[in-house]
mmCIF file of N, CA and C in Angstrom:
data_model
loop_
_atom_site.group_PDB
_atom_site.id
_atom_site.type_symbol
_atom_site.label_atom_id
_atom_site.label_comp_id
_atom_site.label_asym_id
_atom_site.label_seq_id
_atom_site.Cartn_x
_atom_site.Cartn_y
_atom_site.Cartn_z
ATOM 1 N N MET D 1 -26.714 -98.251 7.504
ATOM 2 C CA MET D 1 -27.916 -98.245 6.455
ATOM 3 C C MET D 1 -28.537 -98.817 7.407
ATOM 4 N N LEU D 2 -28.436 -99.313 7.993
ATOM 5 C CA LEU D 2 -29.391 -100.219 8.947
ATOM 6 C C LEU D 2 -30.208 -99.087 9.849
ATOM 7 N N LYS D 3 -29.394 -98.128 10.501
ATOM 8 C CA LYS D 3 -29.878 -97.219 11.465
ATOM 9 C C LYS D 3 -30.791 -96.610 10.877
ATOM 10 N N LEU D 4 -30.798 -95.900 9.127
ATOM 11 C CA LEU D 4 -31.230 -94.844 8.516
ATOM 12 C C LEU D 4 -32.216 -95.545 8.115
ATOM 13 N N LYS D 5 -32.433 -97.349 7.805
ATOM 14 C CA LYS D 5 -33.759 -97.442 7.495
ATOM 15 C C LYS D 5 -34.992 -97.820 8.962
ATOM 16 N N SER D 6 -34.331 -97.697 9.668
ATOM 17 C CA SER D 6 -34.927 -97.607 11.354
ATOM 18 C C SER D 6 -35.835 -96.583 11.436
ATOM 19 N N LEU D 7 -35.038 -95.402 11.259
ATOM 20 C CA LEU D 7 -34.964 -93.860 11.708
ATOM 21 C C LEU D 7 -36.449 -93.870 10.165
ATOM 22 N N LEU D 8 -36.040 -93.848 9.404
ATOM 23 C CA LEU D 8 -37.604 -93.602 8.656
ATOM 24 C C LEU D 8 -38.654 -94.831 9.209
ATOM 25 N N LEU D 9 -38.515 -95.924 9.589
ATOM 26 C CA LEU D 9 -39.441 -96.585 10.187
ATOM 27 C C LEU D 9 -40.495 -96.035 11.454
ATOM 28 N N LEU D 10 -39.312 -95.811 11.990
ATOM 29 C CA LEU D 10 -39.772 -94.231 13.252
ATOM 30 C C LEU D 10 -40.508 -93.310 12.566
ATOM 31 N N LEU D 11 -40.042 -92.695 11.616
ATOM 32 C CA LEU D 11 -41.084 -91.211 11.142
ATOM 33 C C LEU D 11 -42.044 -91.885 10.337
ATOM 34 N N ILE D 12 -42.484 -92.876 10.006
ATOM 35 C CA ILE D 12 -43.621 -93.416 9.179
ATOM 36 C C ILE D 12 -44.655 -93.856 10.366
ATOM 37 N N ILE D 13 -44.166 -94.520 11.073
ATOM 38 C CA ILE D 13 -45.291 -95.018 12.504
ATOM 39 C C ILE D 13 -45.227 -93.629 13.585
ATOM 40 N N PHE D 14 -44.622 -92.488 13.539
ATOM 41 C CA PHE D 14 -44.842 -91.335 14.378
ATOM 42 C C PHE D 14 -46.095 -90.591 13.140
ATOM 43 N N LEU D 15 -45.560 -90.501 11.702
ATOM 44 C CA LEU D 15 -46.482 -89.689 11.021
ATOM 45 C C LEU D 15 -48.182 -90.463 11.019
ATOM 46 N N ILE D 16 -48.301 -91.886 11.327
ATOM 47 C CA ILE D 16 -49.272 -92.608 10.867
ATOM 48 C C ILE D 16 -49.698 -92.420 12.558
ATOM 49 N N ILE D 17 -49.474 -92.122 13.736
ATOM 50 C CA ILE D 17 -50.047 -91.574 14.720
ATOM 51 C C ILE D 17 -50.276 -90.142 14.684
ATOM 52 N N ILE D 18 -50.035 -89.011 14.355
ATOM 53 C CA ILE D 18 -50.079 -87.864 14.509
ATOM 54 C C ILE D 18 -51.588 -87.692 13.445
ATOM 55 N N ILE D 19 -51.721 -88.845 12.097
ATOM 56 C CA ILE D 19 -52.642 -88.410 11.445
ATOM 57 C C ILE D 19 -53.889 -89.144 12.093
ATOM 58 N N ILE D 20 -53.941 -90.101 12.891
ATOM 59 C CA ILE D 20 -54.885 -90.892 13.213
ATOM 60 C C ILE D 20 -55.232 -89.939 14.840
ATOM 61 N N ILE D 21 -54.219 -88.987 15.431
ATOM 62 C CA ILE D 21 -54.533 -88.331 16.704
ATOM 63 C C ILE D 21 -55.857 -87.155 15.533
ATOM 64 N N ILE D 22 -55.486 -86.771 14.438
ATOM 65 C CA ILE D 22 -55.866 -85.595 13.926
ATOM 66 C C ILE D 22 -57.093 -85.843 13.213
ATOM 67 N N ILE D 23 -57.427 -87.339 13.106
ATOM 68 C CA ILE D 23 -58.611 -87.614 12.822
ATOM 69 C C ILE D 23 -59.489 -87.843 14.063
ATOM 70 N N ILE D 24 -59.130 -88.287 14.972
ATOM 71 C CA ILE D 24 -59.901 -88.563 16.224
ATOM 72 C C ILE D 24 -60.664 -87.037 16.583
ATOM 73 N N ILE D 25 -59.481 -85.874 16.953
ATOM 74 C CA ILE D 25 -59.706 -84.795 17.026
ATOM 75 C C ILE D 25 -61.060 -84.232 15.946
ATOM 76 N N ILE D 26 -61.016 -84.103 14.730
ATOM 77 C CA ILE D 26 -61.675 -84.241 13.706
ATOM 78 C C ILE D 26 -63.734 -84.424 14.097
ATOM 79 N N ILE D 27 -63.227 -85.498 14.493
ATOM 80 C CA ILE D 27 -64.593 -86.539 15.147
ATOM 81 C C ILE D 27 -64.932 -85.808 15.928
ATOM 82 N N ILE D 28 -64.296 -85.522 17.089
ATOM 83 C CA ILE D 28 -64.527 -84.735 18.395
ATOM 84 C C ILE D 28 -65.338 -83.581 17.916
ATOM 85 N N ILE D 29 -64.605 -82.597 16.865
ATOM 86 C CA ILE D 29 -65.375 -81.637 17.192
ATOM 87 C C ILE D 29 -66.689 -81.243 15.812
ATOM 88 N N ILE D 30 -66.714 -82.179 15.213
ATOM 89 C CA ILE D 30 -67.831 -82.897 14.689
ATOM 90 C C ILE D 30 -69.393 -83.535 15.554
ATOM 91 N N ILE D 31 -68.468 -83.904 16.614
ATOM 92 C CA ILE D 31 -69.691 -84.639 17.358
ATOM 93 C C ILE D 31 -70.006 -83.390 18.648
ATOM 94 N N ILE D 32 -68.942 -82.544 18.666
ATOM 95 C CA ILE D 32 -69.424 -81.282 19.353
ATOM 96 C C ILE D 32 -70.340 -80.189 19.011
ATOM 97 N N ILE D 33 -70.420 -80.257 17.528
ATOM 98 C CA ILE D 33 -70.964 -79.140 17.148
ATOM 99 C C ILE D 33 -72.645 -79.836 16.579
ATOM 100 N N ILE D 34 -72.764 -80.937 16.499
ATOM 101 C CA ILE D 34 -73.916 -82.034 16.433
ATOM 102 C C ILE D 34 -74.736 -81.399 17.783
ATOM 103 N N ILE D 35 -74.002 -81.505 19.154
ATOM 104 C CA ILE D 35 -74.549 -81.650 20.173
ATOM 105 C C ILE D 35 -75.280 -80.370 20.681
ATOM 106 N N ILE D 36 -74.254 -79.046 19.761
ATOM 107 C CA ILE D 36 -74.491 -77.768 20.269
ATOM 108 C C ILE D 36 -76.155 -77.346 19.279
ATOM 109 N N ILE D 37 -75.499 -78.085 17.936
ATOM 110 C CA ILE D 37 -77.022 -77.661 17.060
ATOM 111 C C ILE D 37 -78.439 -78.015 17.676
ATOM 112 N N ILE D 38 -78.024 -79.322 17.919
ATOM 113 C CA ILE D 38 -79.413 -79.955 18.780
ATOM 114 C C ILE D 38 -80.066 -79.400 20.264
ATOM 115 N N SER D 39 -78.909 -79.105 20.871
ATOM 116 C CA SER D 39 -79.357 -78.643 22.282
ATOM 117 C C SER D 39 -79.586 -76.982 22.099
ATOM 118 N N SER D 40 -79.119 -76.216 21.211
ATOM 119 C CA SER D 40 -80.049 -74.692 21.086
ATOM 120 C C SER D 40 -80.970 -74.443 20.764
ATOM 121 N N SER D 41 -81.365 -73.559 20.785
ATOM 122 C CA SER D 41 -82.935 -73.504 20.591
ATOM 123 C C SER D 41 -82.699 -71.935 19.896
ATOM 124 N N SER D 42 -82.333 -71.022 20.170
ATOM 125 C CA SER D 42 -81.827 -70.130 19.072
ATOM 126 C C SER D 42 -80.849 -69.728 18.556
ATOM 127 N N SER D 43 -80.777 -68.754 17.343
ATOM 128 C CA SER D 43 -79.949 -69.071 15.860
ATOM 129 C C SER D 43 -78.609 -68.446 16.823
ATOM 130 N N SER D 44 -78.903 -67.055 17.020
ATOM 131 C CA SER D 44 -77.572 -66.300 17.569
ATOM 132 C C SER D 44 -77.103 -67.057 18.806
ATOM 133 N N ILE D 45 -77.364 -67.562 19.779
ATOM 134 C CA ILE D 45 -77.010 -68.654 20.638
ATOM 135 C C ILE D 45 -76.315 -69.543 20.396
ATOM 136 N N LEU D 46 -76.721 -70.361 19.228
ATOM 137 C CA LEU D 46 -76.046 -71.496 18.599
ATOM 138 C C LEU D 46 -74.572 -71.057 17.769
ATOM 139 N N ILE D 47 -74.938 -69.789 16.990
ATOM 140 C CA ILE D 47 -73.733 -69.524 16.580
ATOM 141 C C ILE D 47 -72.455 -69.052 17.172
ATOM 142 N N ASN D 48 -72.929 -68.133 18.518
ATOM 143 C CA ASN D 48 -71.897 -67.620 19.610
ATOM 144 C C ASN D 48 -71.325 -69.247 20.293
ATOM 145 N N ASN D 49 -72.265 -69.962 20.161
ATOM 146 C CA ASN D 49 -71.342 -71.637 21.022
ATOM 147 C C ASN D 49 -70.510 -72.139 20.216
ATOM 148 N N ILE D 50 -70.833 -72.001 18.427
ATOM 149 C CA ILE D 50 -69.947 -72.753 17.510
ATOM 150 C C ILE D 50 -69.088 -72.107 17.523
ATOM 151 N N ILE D 51 -68.843 -70.460 17.122
ATOM 152 C CA ILE D 51 -67.814 -69.925 17.401
ATOM 153 C C ILE D 51 -67.085 -70.363 18.595
ATOM 154 N N ILE D 52 -67.544 -70.024 20.003
ATOM 155 C CA ILE D 52 -66.153 -70.003 21.131
ATOM 156 C C ILE D 52 -66.011 -71.628 21.192
ATOM 157 N N ILE D 53 -66.485 -72.657 20.311
ATOM 158 C CA ILE D 53 -66.274 -74.144 20.822
ATOM 159 C C ILE D 53 -64.799 -74.068 19.664
ATOM 160 N N ILE D 54 -65.536 -73.746 18.086
ATOM 161 C CA ILE D 54 -64.396 -73.713 17.370
ATOM 162 C C ILE D 54 -62.611 -72.645 17.705
ATOM 163 N N THR D 55 -62.771 -71.818 18.121
ATOM 164 C CA THR D 55 -61.781 -71.350 18.759
ATOM 165 C C THR D 55 -61.121 -72.081 19.628
ATOM 166 N N ILE D 56 -61.867 -72.228 20.842
ATOM 167 C CA ILE D 56 -60.495 -73.389 21.762
ATOM 168 C C ILE D 56 -60.351 -74.663 21.178
ATOM 169 N N ILE D 57 -61.135 -75.265 20.467
ATOM 170 C CA ILE D 57 -60.495 -76.698 19.824
ATOM 171 C C ILE D 57 -59.728 -76.112 18.963
ATOM 172 N N THR D 58 -59.392 -74.998 18.365
ATOM 173 C CA THR D 58 -58.679 -74.723 17.284
ATOM 174 C C THR D 58 -57.205 -74.048 18.673
ATOM 175 N N ILE D 59 -57.162 -73.463 18.955
ATOM 176 C CA ILE D 59 -55.936 -72.921 19.628
ATOM 177 C C ILE D 59 -55.288 -74.103 20.500
ATOM 178 N N ILE D 60 -56.446 -75.255 21.114
ATOM 179 C CA ILE D 60 -55.661 -76.443 21.619
ATOM 180 C C ILE D 60 -55.078 -77.390 20.677
ATOM 181 N N ILE D 61 -55.440 -77.366 19.338
ATOM 182 C CA ILE D 61 -54.501 -78.411 18.490
ATOM 183 C C ILE D 61 -53.786 -77.546 18.039
ATOM 184 N N LEU D 62 -53.283 -76.107 18.018
ATOM 185 C CA LEU D 62 -52.236 -75.428 17.489
ATOM 186 C C LEU D 62 -51.168 -75.294 18.338
ATOM 187 N N VAL D 63 -51.493 -75.012 19.883
ATOM 188 C CA VAL D 63 -50.641 -75.631 20.963
ATOM 189 C C VAL D 63 -49.999 -76.912 21.024
ATOM 190 N N TYR D 64 -50.515 -78.151 20.378
ATOM 191 C CA TYR D 64 -50.530 -79.547 20.591
ATOM 192 C C TYR D 64 -49.602 -79.915 19.127
ATOM 193 N N ASP D 65 -50.080 -79.302 18.329
ATOM 194 C CA ASP D 65 -49.396 -79.714 17.133
ATOM 195 C C ASP D 65 -47.802 -78.642 16.932
ATOM 196 N N PHE D 66 -47.670 -77.411 17.570
ATOM 197 C CA PHE D 66 -46.631 -76.704 18.355
ATOM 198 C C PHE D 66 -45.514 -77.248 18.860
ATOM 199 N N ASN D 67 -46.151 -78.446 19.839
ATOM 200 C CA ASN D 67 -44.907 -79.320 20.745
ATOM 201 C C ASN D 67 -44.641 -80.191 20.080
ATOM 202 N N ILE D 68 -45.867 -80.944 19.178
ATOM 203 C CA ILE D 68 -45.240 -81.936 18.052
ATOM 204 C C ILE D 68 -43.972 -82.065 17.618
ATOM 205 N N MET D 69 -44.530 -80.894 16.749
ATOM 206 C CA MET D 69 -43.410 -80.342 15.910
ATOM 207 C C MET D 69 -42.008 -79.886 16.439
ATOM 208 N N LYS D 70 -41.718 -79.311 18.023
ATOM 209 C CA LYS D 70 -40.777 -78.776 18.032
ATOM 210 C C LYS D 70 -40.140 -79.966 18.734
ATOM 211 N N THR D 71 -40.804 -81.457 19.337
ATOM 212 C CA THR D 71 -40.302 -82.352 19.701
ATOM 213 C C THR D 71 -39.681 -83.112 18.144
ATOM 214 N N ALA D 72 -40.234 -83.243 17.333
ATOM 215 C CA ALA D 72 -39.834 -83.872 15.900
ATOM 216 C C ALA D 72 -38.985 -83.003 15.290
ATOM 217 N N ILE D 73 -38.459 -81.623 15.785
ATOM 218 C CA ILE D 73 -37.366 -81.064 15.545
ATOM 219 C C ILE D 73 -36.337 -81.495 16.116
ATOM 220 N N ASN D 74 -36.160 -81.709 17.704
ATOM 221 C CA ASN D 74 -35.323 -81.851 18.382
ATOM 222 C C ASN D 74 -34.841 -83.534 18.136
ATOM 223 N N GLU D 75 -35.609 -84.260 17.823
ATOM 224 C CA GLU D 75 -35.879 -85.699 18.001
ATOM 225 C C GLU D 75 -34.452 -85.834 16.735
ATOM 226 N N THR D 76 -35.193 -84.657 15.312
ATOM 227 C CA THR D 76 -34.010 -85.001 14.120
ATOM 228 C C THR D 76 -32.781 -84.562 13.955
ATOM 229 N N ARG D 77 -32.621 -83.149 15.092
ATOM 230 C CA ARG D 77 -30.969 -83.279 15.218
ATOM 231 C C ARG D 77 -30.417 -84.031 16.020
ATOM 232 N N THR D 78 -31.424 -84.627 16.728
ATOM 233 C CA THR D 78 -30.662 -85.473 17.632
ATOM 234 C C THR D 78 -29.990 -86.774 16.607
ATOM 235 N N ALA D 79 -30.985 -87.080 15.932
ATOM 236 C CA ALA D 79 -30.581 -88.300 15.191
ATOM 237 C C ALA D 79 -29.820 -88.079 13.965
ATOM 238 N N ALA D 80 -29.544 -86.628 13.690
ATOM 239 C CA ALA D 80 -28.329 -86.068 12.258
ATOM 240 C C ALA D 80 -27.113 -86.541 13.213
ATOM 241 N N ARG D 81 -26.997 -86.075 14.586
ATOM 242 C CA ARG D 81 -25.715 -86.039 14.978
ATOM 243 C C ARG D 81 -25.391 -87.447 15.456
ATOM 244 N N ALA D 82 -26.150 -88.320 15.733
ATOM 245 C CA ALA D 82 -25.931 -89.775 16.103
ATOM 246 C C ALA D 82 -25.089 -90.097 14.178
ATOM 247 N N GLN D 83 -26.090 -89.790 13.435
ATOM 248 C CA GLN D 83 -25.891 -90.606 12.175
ATOM 249 C C GLN D 83 -24.246 -89.732 11.417
ATOM 250 N N ILE D 84 -24.276 -88.614 11.754
ATOM 251 C CA ILE D 84 -22.996 -87.563 11.164
ATOM 252 C C ILE D 84 -22.498 -86.764 12.338
ATOM 253 N N PRO D 85 -21.468 -87.380 13.134
ATOM 254 C CA PRO D 85 -20.970 -87.174 14.597
ATOM 255 C C PRO D 85 -19.929 -85.520 13.793
ATOM 256 N N TRP D 86 -19.632 -85.293 12.540
ATOM 257 C CA TRP D 86 -19.060 -84.347 12.261
ATOM 258 C C TRP D 86 -20.064 -82.971 12.347
ATOM 259 N N LEU D 87 -21.273 -83.424 11.728
ATOM 260 C CA LEU D 87 -22.009 -82.551 11.554
ATOM 261 C C LEU D 87 -22.177 -81.095 12.355
ATOM 262 N N GLY D 88 -21.917 -81.275 13.645
ATOM 263 C CA GLY D 88 -21.407 -80.240 13.975
ATOM 264 C C GLY D 88 -22.958 -79.336 14.600
ATOM 265 N N ASN D 89 -22.408 -78.191 15.244
ATOM 266 C CA ASN D 89 -24.076 -77.305 15.785
ATOM 267 C C ASN D 89 -24.631 -76.865 14.736
ATOM 268 N N TRP D 90 -26.178 -76.951 14.845
ATOM 269 C CA TRP D 90 -27.396 -76.751 13.642
ATOM 270 C C TRP D 90 -27.717 -75.143 13.871
ATOM 271 N N THR D 91 -26.834 -74.081 14.334
ATOM 272 C CA THR D 91 -27.092 -72.913 14.632
ATOM 273 C C THR D 91 -27.605 -72.158 13.780
ATOM 274 N N SER D 92 -26.827 -72.374 12.258
ATOM 275 C CA SER D 92 -27.322 -71.659 11.543
ATOM 276 C C SER D 92 -27.075 -72.261 9.568
ATOM 277 N N TRP D 93 -28.120 -72.110 9.031
ATOM 278 C CA TRP D 93 -28.107 -72.885 7.464
ATOM 279 C C TRP D 93 -26.455 -72.761 6.976
ATOM 280 N N SER D 94 -25.617 -71.525 7.087
ATOM 281 C CA SER D 94 -24.728 -71.416 6.781
ATOM 282 C C SER D 94 -23.417 -72.966 7.154
ATOM 283 N N ASN D 95 -23.830 -72.922 8.602
ATOM 284 C CA ASN D 95 -23.067 -74.217 9.179
ATOM 285 C C ASN D 95 -23.506 -75.606 8.659
ATOM 286 N N VAL D 96 -24.572 -75.910 8.281
ATOM 287 C CA VAL D 96 -25.126 -77.161 7.757
ATOM 288 C C VAL D 96 -24.700 -77.309 6.568
ATOM 289 N N GLN D 97 -24.674 -76.490 5.414
ATOM 290 C CA GLN D 97 -24.094 -76.301 3.987
ATOM 291 C C GLN D 97 -22.546 -76.391 4.108
ATOM 292 N N LEU D 98 -22.022 -75.897 5.464
ATOM 293 C CA LEU D 98 -20.322 -76.403 5.157
ATOM 294 C C LEU D 98 -19.777 -77.839 5.622
ATOM 295 N N SER D 99 -21.342 -78.307 6.504
ATOM 296 C CA SER D 99 -21.068 -79.776 6.750
ATOM 297 C C SER D 99 -21.001 -80.395 5.977
ATOM 298 N N LEU D 100 -21.985 -80.307 5.370
ATOM 299 C CA LEU D 100 -22.844 -81.091 3.893
ATOM 300 C C LEU D 100 -21.594 -81.242 3.108
ATOM 301 N N LYS D 101 -21.116 -80.411 2.876
ATOM 302 C CA LYS D 101 -19.404 -80.549 1.652
ATOM 303 C C LYS D 101 -18.814 -81.487 2.021
ATOM 304 N N ARG D 102 -18.569 -81.845 3.269
ATOM 305 C CA ARG D 102 -17.425 -82.544 3.541
ATOM 306 C C ARG D 102 -18.085 -83.911 3.275
ATOM 307 N N ILE D 103 -19.649 -84.184 3.127
ATOM 308 C CA ILE D 103 -19.591 -85.773 3.275
ATOM 309 C C ILE D 103 -19.306 -86.374 1.679
ATOM 310 N N PRO D 104 -18.199 -87.706 2.274
ATOM 311 C CA PRO D 104 -17.595 -88.333 1.109
ATOM 312 C C PRO D 104 -18.310 -89.198 0.087
ATOM 313 N N ILE D 105 -18.237 -88.990 -1.321
ATOM 314 C CA ILE D 105 -19.299 -90.291 -1.976
ATOM 315 C C ILE D 105 -18.576 -90.688 -2.763
#
């Protein structure tokens, strides 16, 4: 039970860190857009610059979030195998269902 509480605490800390990173990224995006609006003179150049920067930032965020998600899935699997050693291989949902039926209540 103590391990489960520590895992939940680590998960909460992990989520708080992710939220802080997302807020920082949003603030940076807003600052970049304001700088572009101030610095550009023509409206077509302004629109093109904003579209290019939003596209680049979106790609960076998607790649970063995918890596975080992949790491979180691997960590969850590792923690579950450590907590429930008989859970076995998580290759398919049917294996998980069969394993969960063996939980002693």
